[in-house]
Amino acid sequence: MSRLRALAFLALFAACGCRGWLLGDRYAAEDLPDEKVHLWPIVEMEADEAAGKSQTEVLASLILAKSAPDAGAFCFLPLVWFSSGPGDRFDRTVFPVFWQSNDSLHLWPLAGWSRDGRDGNTWSIAWPFIQFGDPPGGGARFTLHPLLMDVSARPEGQDVSILGYRDFSLLYLDRFGSTYDAHLFPVFWAGASPLESHFHLWPTWGYSSNGEERADSLAWPFFQLHRAGGEFRRLDLAWPLVCYQREPLAPPPAPAAEGGPESAPGAAADGYETHFRLLPLLWFTTGGEEEKRIVFPLYGSFRNRQERTRSDFFLGPLYLRTRREQEDLTSHNVLWPFLNVQWSRDHVGGRVFPLAWWNVRDDTGEGHVVLFPVYWRFKTPSSEHTHVWPFYGRDVDLEERNRTHFFFLPLLAVTEGETRHGVDLLWPLLRFSRRSFRDDREPEDTFRLFPLVWYWNEQHETTFGLLPLIWLRDGLNKGSVSVLWPVFDYSWREDDHTSWALLWKLMEWWDGTEGRYDFRILHKFIRVCDRYNRQEVRFTPLFRWRRSEELTEFSLLYYLFEHRAAGGRSEYRFFHFLRFGDDLGDVRPTWRDEDAEGGGTPTDPGG
C-alpha cells in the first residue's frame, strides 16, 4: 500500500510539474516559454521548450539531471557522474573504482590507460606503482612509483631519477642533446650547457665555470679559488671565516653633453676594490665607494665617499666620532648613546641621556633645550615655549601675538595678547576666555566649570550646559534641547521640522512639512510614518506594511507570508522560496533622502 501511495504522489507531482504551477511560478503559455517547479529542497525543475533545455534537482542537487540539444549530464553525488558534450565528448565516473572519457579508461586499482599530447599513451597497473608508455615521437617510459624509479628515453635524450623526484632524488640524470645534468647525492654532481658547466666530487675537488669566471674548490668549504678572465678574484679558506677578494672598480660614467642623452660608461676605472676578513677579528674593505676598517673590538672606521661621511670608534661604544662633510657636522659620543656633543656651521647640540638634550641654531636661536624634568625651552619660527616646572612657564604665539603665563602649573594660567584673553584655574576645571578677530567677526566667549557648567558663544551659535540637567544649543536655523540626556531630546529647524526622542531613541517623533511625520519605538520595531515617498506601518516581527512609488509590500511573521504588488501585478511568497503569481524579483523601492529635500533634524533617524 505504501508503494502505491508513493507512485500516486510521483504521478501527481509529474503531471503538475508539466503544467508548471505546483508551488512555484505560473505563467501563461503566451507570456513565457519556461516551465518551473519549486519544492525546495525536495525537487526543483526548470524547462525551456524553445531552447530544448531542462534541469531537474532532487534533494538540493544530490541528484541532478540536465539536458540540452548538444549536451547532457546525470549525477548522484558523490558516487555517479555521467556527462556528454559537443563533438562526441563524454565522461563517465563511478567513484572511486571506474572513470572513462575520450582520452582515458581506468578500473582502479587494477589497470588504466590515458593519453595526452605531451606523454602520449600511458598504461598503468596498480596505479601509481607501475606505469609505462610510448611518448610522441618515439622512445619509451617506465615508472615504478614516481618516488622510487622513473625512466624516460626519447630520441633527443634521457631522463632518469631513482629514490626521489628529479632534482630531489638520490640518483638523477637528465640529458637533452649536448646539455646534461646528473648527480649522485651527496658525493657527485655534474652538468654542462652552452653557457656554463660544473663538476663536483665532494668533498675532494670540484669546479664551476660560465665561460668568463671559474671557481675551483678543494675539500669544500675549506679552500675555494675564484678567477675571471684568467686573473685572480677571490680566495676563501674555511668559508666564511677567511676571505681575500680583489675586484676591479666599475667604470665611471662619461660626462653627458649639454642637452644630450644620458651619459654612457666611460673608460675603465683604474684600481681595485679589495676585501679581507678574518672573522670575528678583522674586516677590511678599501678602494671602493664604501671603505671599512675593523679590528674588533679595539677600532673601527666606516667611510662613504659619495655621501662624504666618516665614522670612527674605539673600544666599541666607549668613543665614537662621526663627520658629515656636506653638513659640516662633527659629532663625538662617549659611552654611546649616553654622552654626545655635536656642532656644525650653524648650530650646536648635545645629549646627556636621559637628563639633558639641546640643539640650538646660532643665528636665530631656534631649537630646543631640555633639562629633564625641571626646565625645557622650544623655539620655532611661529612659537616659543619656556618652562621652569612647576613654578613658571610662558608660551608665545608669534603669529597671533598672544602670550600665556603659567604659575605653578596647573594652578593658574593667564592669557593676554591681541586676539586672546583668558584665565584658567586648576586646569581643566575652571576657564574663562575670549577670542577676538582682526576682521568684523564678533568675539567668541568660553566659560567652563568642569564638569557641571559649560558655555561658549561661537559665530552665530550659542551652547549652554548645566550637566546633567540640561544641554541647550541655539544657532541661526536650528537648535536643540536635551533634558537629563538621554531621557529627553528635542530639536527644531527653521523649515518647520521638529523632532523629539525619549531614552535615546527608545521612542521618537519627527514632524516635517506638508503633514509628514514619523513615529518609532525601539528604533524600527514599531513604526508609523508618512515621509515623502514612504508610507509604512510596522510591528516587528508580527507584520509590516510599506508603500512607495513603485511597490506595495505586506508581510506577516517576518516574511513567513509576503504579498508584493506593483503596476497591476501581484506576487505571493512563503518562506521566501515558495512563490506564485507574477515575478516581481526585479522591482525594488527607491527611497528619497529626506535630508536632501530639506527635512531631517539632528535627532532625525533618517530614511
Coordinates of C-alpha atoms in Angstrom, one line a residue:
M1 CA 0.0 0.0 0.0
S2 CA 2.9 2.4 0.8
R3 CA 4.3 1.7 -2.7
L4 CA 1.0 2.6 -4.3
R5 CA 0.9 5.8 -2.4
A6 CA 4.4 6.8 -3.4
L7 CA 3.7 6.0 -7.1
A8 CA 0.5 8.0 -7.0
F9 CA 2.3 11.0 -5.4
L10 CA 5.0 10.9 -8.1
A11 CA 2.4 10.7 -10.9
L12 CA 0.5 13.7 -9.5
F13 CA 3.8 15.6 -9.0
A14 CA 4.9 14.9 -12.6
A15 CA 1.6 16.0 -14.0
C16 CA 1.6 19.2 -12.0
G17 CA 5.2 19.8 -12.9
C18 CA 4.5 19.6 -16.6
R19 CA 1.8 22.2 -16.2
G20 CA 4.4 24.4 -14.5
W21 CA 2.5 25.8 -11.5
L22 CA 2.8 23.5 -8.5
L23 CA 4.1 25.6 -5.5
G24 CA 6.0 27.7 -8.0
D25 CA 5.7 30.5 -10.6
R26 CA 2.8 30.2 -13.0
Y27 CA 3.0 31.8 -16.4
A28 CA 0.6 31.8 -19.3
A29 CA 1.9 29.9 -22.4
E30 CA 1.8 33.1 -24.5
D31 CA 3.9 35.1 -21.9
L32 CA 6.9 32.9 -21.2
P33 CA 8.1 29.5 -22.7
D34 CA 9.7 28.4 -19.3
E35 CA 8.1 25.9 -17.0
K36 CA 9.2 25.9 -13.4
V37 CA 8.6 23.8 -10.3
H38 CA 10.0 24.7 -6.9
L39 CA 9.6 22.5 -3.9
W40 CA 12.9 23.2 -2.3
P41 CA 14.8 21.3 -1.0
I42 CA 13.0 18.2 -2.3
V43 CA 12.6 19.0 -6.1
E44 CA 13.3 21.8 -8.4
M45 CA 12.6 21.6 -12.1
E46 CA 13.1 24.1 -15.0
A47 CA 12.4 23.6 -18.7
D48 CA 12.8 25.7 -21.8
E49 CA 11.0 24.0 -24.7
A50 CA 12.1 26.6 -27.2
A51 CA 15.8 26.1 -26.5
G52 CA 15.3 22.3 -25.8
K53 CA 16.9 22.6 -22.3
S54 CA 15.7 21.2 -19.0
Q55 CA 17.1 20.7 -15.5
T56 CA 15.9 18.7 -12.5
E57 CA 17.4 18.7 -9.0
V58 CA 16.4 16.4 -6.2
L59 CA 17.3 16.9 -2.5
A60 CA 19.3 20.1 -3.1
S61 CA 21.3 18.9 -6.0
L62 CA 22.1 15.4 -4.5
I63 CA 20.6 14.0 -7.7
L64 CA 20.9 16.3 -10.8
A65 CA 19.9 15.8 -14.4
K66 CA 20.4 18.2 -17.3
S67 CA 19.7 18.0 -21.0
A68 CA 20.4 20.2 -24.0
P69 CA 20.5 19.7 -27.8
D70 CA 24.3 19.1 -27.7
A71 CA 25.0 18.1 -24.1
G72 CA 23.6 16.3 -21.1
A73 CA 24.5 15.2 -17.6
F74 CA 23.3 13.0 -14.7
C75 CA 24.9 12.7 -11.3
F76 CA 24.1 11.0 -8.0
L77 CA 26.6 12.8 -5.7
P78 CA 29.2 11.8 -4.7
L79 CA 29.2 8.4 -6.4
V80 CA 28.0 8.6 -10.0
W81 CA 28.5 11.2 -12.8
F82 CA 27.7 10.8 -16.5
S83 CA 28.0 13.7 -18.9
S84 CA 28.3 14.2 -22.7
G85 CA 29.2 17.3 -24.7
P86 CA 29.7 18.6 -28.3
G87 CA 31.9 16.5 -30.6
D88 CA 31.1 13.2 -29.0
R89 CA 32.8 14.2 -25.8
F90 CA 31.8 12.1 -22.8
D91 CA 32.7 11.4 -19.2
R92 CA 31.6 8.5 -17.0
T93 CA 32.6 8.1 -13.4
V94 CA 31.6 5.6 -10.7
F95 CA 33.6 6.8 -7.7
P96 CA 36.2 5.6 -6.8
V97 CA 36.7 2.5 -8.9
F98 CA 35.9 3.5 -12.5
W99 CA 36.2 6.5 -14.7
Q100 CA 36.2 6.9 -18.5
S101 CA 36.5 9.7 -21.0
N102 CA 37.6 10.1 -24.6
D103 CA 41.2 10.1 -23.5
S104 CA 41.3 7.8 -20.5
L105 CA 39.9 4.5 -19.1
H106 CA 40.6 3.4 -15.5
L107 CA 39.5 0.4 -13.4
W108 CA 41.2 1.4 -10.2
P109 CA 43.4 0.0 -8.8
L110 CA 43.8 -2.8 -11.3
A111 CA 44.6 -1.1 -14.6
G112 CA 44.2 2.1 -16.6
W113 CA 45.0 3.9 -19.8
S114 CA 45.3 7.6 -20.6
R115 CA 46.5 9.8 -23.5
D116 CA 47.7 13.4 -23.8
G117 CA 49.7 15.5 -26.2
R118 CA 52.9 15.5 -24.1
D119 CA 53.3 12.0 -22.8
G120 CA 51.3 10.1 -25.4
N121 CA 49.7 6.8 -24.4
T122 CA 50.3 5.7 -20.8
W123 CA 49.3 2.4 -19.3
S124 CA 49.2 1.6 -15.5
I125 CA 49.0 -1.4 -13.3
A126 CA 48.1 -0.9 -9.6
W127 CA 48.4 2.8 -10.2
P128 CA 50.5 4.7 -9.3
F129 CA 53.1 1.9 -8.8
I130 CA 53.7 0.6 -12.3
Q131 CA 53.3 2.9 -15.3
F132 CA 54.7 2.6 -18.9
G133 CA 54.0 4.3 -22.1
D134 CA 55.2 5.5 -25.6
P135 CA 55.8 9.2 -25.8
P136 CA 55.1 11.0 -29.1
G137 CA 58.0 10.9 -31.5
G138 CA 59.3 7.6 -30.3
G139 CA 61.0 6.3 -27.2
A140 CA 59.6 4.7 -24.0
R141 CA 58.8 5.5 -20.4
F142 CA 58.7 3.3 -17.3
T143 CA 57.8 4.3 -13.7
L144 CA 57.9 2.2 -10.6
H145 CA 56.1 4.7 -8.5
P146 CA 57.2 8.3 -9.2
L147 CA 59.3 8.4 -6.0
L148 CA 61.0 5.1 -6.5
M149 CA 62.2 5.0 -10.1
D150 CA 61.2 7.0 -13.2
V151 CA 63.0 6.3 -16.6
S152 CA 62.2 8.1 -19.8
A153 CA 64.1 7.6 -23.1
R154 CA 63.5 9.7 -26.2
P155 CA 65.5 10.3 -29.4
E156 CA 66.7 13.6 -28.2
G157 CA 67.8 12.5 -24.7
Q158 CA 67.2 10.5 -21.5
D159 CA 65.7 11.3 -18.0
V160 CA 66.3 9.0 -15.1
S161 CA 65.5 9.6 -11.4
I162 CA 65.8 6.9 -8.6
L163 CA 64.6 7.3 -5.0
G164 CA 63.2 10.8 -5.3
Y165 CA 61.8 13.1 -7.9
R166 CA 64.1 14.8 -10.5
D167 CA 66.4 17.3 -8.7
F168 CA 65.4 15.9 -5.3
S169 CA 66.3 12.3 -5.9
L170 CA 69.3 10.1 -4.9
L171 CA 70.4 9.4 -8.5
Y172 CA 69.4 11.7 -11.3
L173 CA 70.3 12.1 -15.0
D174 CA 68.8 14.5 -17.5
R175 CA 70.3 14.7 -21.0
F176 CA 69.0 16.7 -23.9
G177 CA 71.3 16.9 -26.8
S178 CA 74.7 18.2 -25.7
T179 CA 73.2 19.5 -22.4
Y180 CA 73.1 17.3 -19.4
D181 CA 72.7 17.4 -15.6
A182 CA 73.5 14.5 -13.3
H183 CA 74.1 13.8 -9.6
L184 CA 74.6 11.0 -7.1
F185 CA 73.6 12.6 -3.8
P186 CA 75.6 13.8 -1.9
V187 CA 79.0 12.9 -3.4
F188 CA 78.8 13.7 -7.1
W189 CA 77.1 16.2 -9.3
A190 CA 78.0 17.5 -12.8
G191 CA 76.4 19.3 -15.7
A192 CA 77.1 21.1 -18.9
S193 CA 75.2 23.6 -21.2
P194 CA 76.2 26.1 -23.8
L195 CA 76.5 28.8 -21.1
E196 CA 78.0 27.0 -18.1
S197 CA 79.4 23.8 -16.8
H198 CA 80.2 22.3 -13.4
F199 CA 81.7 19.1 -11.9
H200 CA 82.0 18.2 -8.2
L201 CA 83.3 15.1 -6.4
W202 CA 82.6 16.1 -2.8
P203 CA 84.5 16.7 -0.6
T204 CA 87.7 16.3 -2.6
W205 CA 87.5 18.6 -5.7
G206 CA 85.1 20.5 -7.9
Y207 CA 84.8 23.4 -10.3
S208 CA 82.1 25.6 -11.9
S209 CA 82.5 27.9 -14.9
N210 CA 80.3 30.2 -17.1
G211 CA 83.0 30.9 -19.7
E212 CA 84.2 34.1 -18.1
E213 CA 84.5 33.2 -14.5
R214 CA 85.7 29.9 -12.9
A215 CA 85.6 28.7 -9.3
D216 CA 87.7 25.7 -8.0
S217 CA 87.3 24.0 -4.6
L218 CA 89.4 21.5 -2.6
A219 CA 87.8 19.9 0.4
W220 CA 84.9 22.4 0.2
P221 CA 84.4 24.6 2.1
F222 CA 88.0 24.7 3.3
F223 CA 89.5 26.0 0.1
Q224 CA 87.9 27.9 -2.8
L225 CA 89.6 29.9 -5.6
H226 CA 87.7 32.2 -8.0
R227 CA 89.2 33.6 -11.2
A228 CA 87.8 35.8 -14.0
G229 CA 89.5 36.3 -17.4
G230 CA 92.5 34.4 -16.2
E231 CA 93.0 36.9 -13.3
F232 CA 92.7 36.2 -9.5
R233 CA 89.4 37.4 -8.0
R234 CA 88.8 35.7 -4.6
L235 CA 90.2 33.1 -2.2
D236 CA 88.2 31.5 0.7
L237 CA 89.6 29.4 3.5
A238 CA 87.2 27.7 5.8
W239 CA 84.4 29.8 4.3
P240 CA 83.1 32.2 5.6
L241 CA 85.9 32.7 8.2
V242 CA 88.8 33.8 6.0
C243 CA 88.5 35.6 2.7
Y244 CA 90.6 37.8 0.4
Q245 CA 88.9 39.4 -2.6
R246 CA 90.1 41.7 -5.4
E247 CA 87.6 43.2 -7.8
P248 CA 88.2 45.9 -10.5
L249 CA 86.3 49.1 -9.9
A250 CA 83.3 49.8 -12.1
P251 CA 84.0 52.3 -14.9
P252 CA 82.8 55.8 -14.2
P253 CA 80.0 57.3 -16.4
A254 CA 81.2 59.6 -19.2
P255 CA 80.1 63.2 -18.9
A256 CA 76.9 63.9 -20.8
A257 CA 76.8 66.6 -23.4
E258 CA 74.7 69.7 -22.5
G259 CA 71.1 68.9 -23.5
G260 CA 72.1 65.5 -24.8
P261 CA 71.0 61.9 -23.8
E262 CA 72.1 60.2 -20.6
S263 CA 75.8 59.6 -20.1
A264 CA 77.3 56.3 -21.3
P265 CA 80.0 54.4 -19.4
G266 CA 83.4 55.9 -19.9
A267 CA 86.9 54.4 -19.9
A268 CA 87.8 51.5 -17.5
A269 CA 88.5 52.7 -13.9
D270 CA 92.0 52.4 -12.5
G271 CA 92.5 50.4 -9.4
Y272 CA 90.8 47.6 -7.5
E273 CA 88.4 47.2 -4.5
T274 CA 90.0 44.8 -2.1
H275 CA 88.4 42.9 0.8
F276 CA 90.0 40.9 3.6
R277 CA 88.3 39.3 6.6
L278 CA 89.4 37.1 9.5
L279 CA 86.1 36.6 11.4
P280 CA 85.4 37.7 14.0
L281 CA 88.6 39.8 14.5
L282 CA 89.5 41.6 11.2
W283 CA 87.4 43.2 8.4
F284 CA 89.0 45.5 5.7
T285 CA 87.3 46.8 2.6
T286 CA 89.2 49.5 0.7
G287 CA 89.4 51.2 -2.7
G288 CA 85.7 51.4 -3.4
E289 CA 82.9 53.8 -2.7
E290 CA 82.5 52.4 0.8
E291 CA 85.5 51.6 3.0
K292 CA 85.6 49.7 6.2
R293 CA 88.4 49.0 8.6
I294 CA 87.6 47.0 11.7
V295 CA 89.9 45.5 14.4
F296 CA 87.3 44.1 16.8
P297 CA 86.8 45.2 19.5
L298 CA 89.6 47.9 19.5
Y299 CA 89.0 50.1 16.5
G300 CA 86.6 50.6 13.6
S301 CA 86.2 53.1 10.7
F302 CA 83.4 53.5 8.1
R303 CA 83.7 55.9 5.2
N304 CA 81.3 56.7 2.3
R305 CA 83.0 58.6 -0.5
Q306 CA 79.7 59.6 -2.3
E307 CA 77.9 60.8 0.8
R308 CA 81.2 62.2 2.3
T309 CA 80.7 60.7 5.7
R310 CA 83.1 59.0 8.1
S311 CA 82.7 57.3 11.5
D312 CA 85.4 56.0 13.8
F313 CA 85.0 54.1 17.0
F314 CA 87.4 52.9 19.7
L315 CA 86.7 50.1 22.1
G316 CA 83.2 49.6 20.8
P317 CA 80.7 52.2 22.2
L318 CA 83.4 53.8 24.5
Y319 CA 84.1 56.5 22.0
L320 CA 82.5 57.2 18.6
R321 CA 83.3 60.1 16.2
T322 CA 81.2 61.0 13.2
R323 CA 81.9 63.5 10.4
R324 CA 79.5 64.6 7.7
E325 CA 81.2 67.0 5.3
Q326 CA 78.1 68.0 3.3
E327 CA 76.5 69.4 6.5
D328 CA 79.9 70.4 8.1
L329 CA 78.8 68.3 11.1
T330 CA 81.1 66.8 13.7
S331 CA 79.7 64.6 16.5
H332 CA 81.5 63.0 19.4
N333 CA 80.0 60.2 21.6
V334 CA 81.3 58.8 24.8
L335 CA 79.6 55.6 26.1
W336 CA 77.1 55.9 23.2
P337 CA 74.2 56.8 23.4
F338 CA 74.7 58.4 26.8
L339 CA 77.1 61.4 26.2
N340 CA 77.1 63.3 22.9
V341 CA 78.4 66.7 21.7
Q342 CA 78.0 67.9 18.1
W343 CA 78.4 71.1 16.1
S344 CA 78.1 72.3 12.6
R345 CA 78.4 75.6 10.7
D346 CA 75.0 76.9 12.1
H347 CA 74.1 75.0 15.2
V348 CA 75.4 73.2 18.3
G349 CA 73.9 70.3 20.2
G350 CA 74.4 67.5 22.6
R351 CA 72.9 64.9 24.9
V352 CA 73.4 63.6 28.5
F353 CA 70.9 60.8 28.4
P354 CA 68.4 60.7 30.0
L355 CA 68.7 64.1 31.7
A356 CA 69.5 66.7 29.1
W357 CA 69.2 67.4 25.3
W358 CA 70.0 70.5 23.4
N359 CA 70.2 71.6 19.8
V360 CA 70.2 75.3 19.0
R361 CA 70.8 77.4 15.9
D362 CA 73.5 80.1 16.3
D363 CA 71.8 82.7 14.0
T364 CA 68.1 82.6 15.2
G365 CA 68.2 80.7 18.5
E366 CA 65.6 78.2 17.2
G367 CA 65.8 74.7 18.6
H368 CA 65.3 73.1 22.0
V369 CA 67.0 72.8 25.4
V370 CA 65.7 70.2 27.9
L371 CA 66.9 69.6 31.5
F372 CA 64.5 66.8 32.5
P373 CA 62.2 67.3 34.3
V374 CA 62.5 70.9 35.6
Y375 CA 63.3 73.0 32.5
W376 CA 62.5 73.0 28.8
R377 CA 62.6 75.5 26.1
F378 CA 61.4 75.1 22.5
K379 CA 61.6 77.8 19.8
T380 CA 60.2 77.7 16.2
P381 CA 59.5 80.4 13.6
S382 CA 55.9 80.7 14.9
S383 CA 56.1 80.0 18.7
E384 CA 58.2 79.9 21.8
H385 CA 57.8 77.7 24.9
T386 CA 59.8 78.3 28.1
H387 CA 59.0 76.4 31.4
V388 CA 60.7 76.1 34.8
W389 CA 58.4 73.4 36.2
P390 CA 56.4 73.7 38.3
F391 CA 57.0 77.4 39.2
Y392 CA 56.6 79.4 36.0
G393 CA 56.1 78.9 32.3
R394 CA 55.5 81.0 29.2
D395 CA 54.1 80.2 25.7
V396 CA 54.2 82.8 23.0
D397 CA 52.3 82.7 19.7
L398 CA 54.4 84.8 17.4
E399 CA 51.9 84.9 14.6
E400 CA 48.8 85.9 16.7
R401 CA 51.0 87.9 19.2
N402 CA 49.5 86.2 22.2
R403 CA 51.2 85.2 25.4
T404 CA 50.2 82.6 28.1
H405 CA 51.8 82.7 31.6
F406 CA 51.7 79.6 33.8
F407 CA 52.1 79.8 37.6
F408 CA 52.5 76.6 39.5
L409 CA 51.1 74.6 36.6
P410 CA 48.2 73.6 36.6
L411 CA 47.1 76.0 39.3
L412 CA 46.9 79.2 37.2
A413 CA 47.3 80.2 33.6
V414 CA 46.7 83.8 32.2
T415 CA 46.5 84.5 28.5
E416 CA 46.9 88.0 27.1
G417 CA 47.5 89.5 23.6
E418 CA 45.9 91.0 20.5
T419 CA 43.4 88.2 19.9
R420 CA 43.0 86.2 23.1
H421 CA 42.4 86.9 26.8
G422 CA 41.6 84.4 29.5
V423 CA 42.2 82.7 32.8
D424 CA 42.4 79.0 33.8
L425 CA 42.3 77.9 37.4
L426 CA 43.2 74.3 38.2
W427 CA 43.1 73.4 34.5
P428 CA 40.8 71.9 33.2
L429 CA 38.3 72.6 36.0
L430 CA 37.7 76.4 35.6
R431 CA 38.2 78.5 32.4
F432 CA 37.1 81.9 31.1
S433 CA 38.5 83.1 27.8
R434 CA 37.6 85.5 24.9
R435 CA 38.9 85.2 21.4
S436 CA 38.6 88.3 19.2
F437 CA 39.3 88.7 15.4
R438 CA 41.0 91.3 13.4
D439 CA 38.1 91.4 10.9
D440 CA 34.4 92.2 11.5
R441 CA 33.5 88.9 13.2
E442 CA 32.1 89.0 16.7
P443 CA 34.2 87.8 19.6
E444 CA 33.9 84.2 20.9
D445 CA 33.5 83.6 24.6
T446 CA 34.1 80.4 26.6
F447 CA 33.3 79.6 30.2
R448 CA 33.7 76.2 31.8
L449 CA 33.3 74.8 35.4
F450 CA 34.2 71.2 34.7
P451 CA 32.2 69.1 34.6
L452 CA 29.0 70.9 35.6
V453 CA 28.7 74.2 33.7
W454 CA 29.6 74.7 30.0
Y455 CA 29.1 77.8 27.9
W456 CA 30.6 79.0 24.7
N457 CA 29.4 81.6 22.1
E458 CA 30.8 80.9 18.7
Q459 CA 29.9 82.6 15.4
H460 CA 26.0 82.6 15.2
E461 CA 25.7 79.7 17.7
T462 CA 25.4 79.6 21.5
T463 CA 25.8 76.4 23.6
F464 CA 24.9 76.2 27.3
G465 CA 25.1 73.1 29.5
L466 CA 24.2 72.5 33.2
L467 CA 25.0 68.9 33.4
P468 CA 23.3 66.5 33.9
L469 CA 20.1 68.6 33.9
I470 CA 20.1 70.4 30.6
W471 CA 22.0 71.0 27.4
L472 CA 20.9 73.8 25.0
R473 CA 22.2 74.7 21.5
D474 CA 20.8 77.7 19.6
G475 CA 22.0 78.6 16.1
L476 CA 20.9 80.6 13.0
N477 CA 18.5 78.0 11.6
K478 CA 18.5 75.1 14.1
G479 CA 18.6 74.3 17.7
S480 CA 18.2 71.5 20.3
V481 CA 17.4 71.0 24.0
S482 CA 18.3 67.9 26.0
V483 CA 16.9 67.3 29.5
L484 CA 18.6 64.7 31.7
W485 CA 20.2 63.3 28.5
P486 CA 19.4 60.7 27.2
V487 CA 16.0 60.9 28.9
F488 CA 14.5 63.6 26.6
D489 CA 15.8 65.3 23.5
Y490 CA 14.0 68.0 21.4
S491 CA 15.3 69.7 18.2
W492 CA 14.0 72.1 15.7
R493 CA 14.9 73.8 12.4
E494 CA 13.7 76.9 10.6
D495 CA 12.0 75.0 7.9
D496 CA 9.4 73.7 10.4
H497 CA 11.0 70.4 11.0
T498 CA 10.9 69.3 14.6
S499 CA 11.6 66.0 16.5
W500 CA 11.8 64.6 19.9
A501 CA 13.2 61.4 21.4
L502 CA 12.9 59.6 24.8
L503 CA 15.6 57.5 26.4
W504 CA 18.0 57.9 23.4
K505 CA 15.6 56.9 20.6
L506 CA 13.6 54.4 22.7
M507 CA 10.6 56.5 21.4
E508 CA 10.9 59.1 18.6
W509 CA 8.7 61.5 16.8
W510 CA 9.6 63.5 13.7
D511 CA 7.3 66.2 12.3
G512 CA 8.1 67.7 8.9
T513 CA 6.4 69.9 6.3
E514 CA 3.2 69.2 4.4
G515 CA 1.9 66.9 7.2
R516 CA 4.9 64.5 7.1
Y517 CA 5.6 62.5 10.3
D518 CA 7.5 59.6 11.6
F519 CA 6.8 57.8 14.9
R520 CA 9.1 55.0 16.2
I521 CA 9.5 52.8 19.3
L522 CA 12.7 50.9 19.8
H523 CA 14.2 52.4 16.7
K524 CA 12.2 50.5 14.0
F525 CA 10.5 47.7 15.9
I526 CA 7.3 49.7 16.0
R527 CA 6.9 52.4 13.3
V528 CA 4.2 54.5 11.7
C529 CA 5.4 57.1 9.2
D530 CA 4.4 59.1 6.1
R531 CA 7.6 60.7 4.7
Y532 CA 7.9 61.9 1.1
N533 CA 7.5 58.7 -1.0
R534 CA 7.5 56.3 2.0
Q535 CA 4.4 55.1 4.0
E536 CA 4.9 52.4 6.5
V537 CA 3.2 50.6 9.4
R538 CA 5.3 48.1 11.2
F539 CA 5.1 45.9 14.4
T540 CA 8.2 43.8 14.2
P541 CA 8.1 40.8 13.9
L542 CA 4.4 40.4 13.6
F543 CA 3.6 42.4 10.5
R544 CA 4.8 45.1 8.2
W545 CA 3.0 47.2 5.5
R546 CA 5.1 49.5 3.3
R547 CA 4.3 51.5 0.2
S548 CA 6.5 53.5 -2.2
E549 CA 6.0 55.0 -5.6
E550 CA 7.0 51.7 -7.2
L551 CA 5.9 48.9 -4.9
T552 CA 3.5 48.0 -2.1
E553 CA 4.5 45.2 0.3
F554 CA 2.8 43.4 3.2
S555 CA 4.4 40.6 5.3
L556 CA 3.5 38.5 8.4
L557 CA 5.7 36.9 11.0
Y558 CA 9.0 38.2 9.5
Y559 CA 8.3 37.1 5.8
L560 CA 6.6 33.9 6.7
F561 CA 3.9 35.2 4.3
E562 CA 4.5 38.1 2.0
H563 CA 2.5 39.9 -0.7
R564 CA 4.0 42.3 -3.2
A565 CA 2.2 44.4 -5.8
A566 CA 3.4 46.8 -8.5
G567 CA 2.0 48.0 -11.7
G568 CA -1.1 45.8 -11.6
R569 CA 1.0 42.6 -10.9
S570 CA 1.0 40.6 -7.7
E571 CA 3.3 38.1 -6.1
Y572 CA 2.9 35.8 -3.1
R573 CA 5.7 34.2 -1.2
F574 CA 6.0 31.7 1.6
F575 CA 9.4 31.4 3.4
H576 CA 10.9 33.5 0.5
F577 CA 11.5 30.5 -1.7
L578 CA 7.9 29.3 -2.3
R579 CA 6.5 31.8 -4.8
F580 CA 3.5 32.0 -7.1
G581 CA 1.9 34.8 -9.1
D582 CA 3.8 37.4 -11.1
D583 CA 7.6 37.6 -10.8
L584 CA 8.5 40.9 -9.1
G585 CA 12.0 40.0 -8.3
D586 CA 13.5 42.9 -10.3
V587 CA 11.2 45.5 -8.7
R588 CA 12.9 47.4 -5.8
P589 CA 11.6 50.5 -3.9
T590 CA 13.7 53.7 -4.2
W591 CA 13.6 55.8 -1.0
R592 CA 14.3 59.6 -1.3
D593 CA 16.7 61.2 1.1
E594 CA 14.7 63.4 3.5
D595 CA 17.8 65.5 4.4
A596 CA 18.4 66.2 0.7
E597 CA 14.9 67.6 0.5
G598 CA 15.4 70.0 3.4
G599 CA 14.0 67.7 6.1
G600 CA 15.6 65.9 8.9
T601 CA 17.0 67.2 12.2
P602 CA 19.9 66.3 14.5
T603 CA 17.7 63.7 16.1
D604 CA 16.0 62.6 12.9
P605 CA 16.6 58.9 12.5
G606 CA 16.8 59.4 8.7
G607 CA 15.2 57.4 5.9

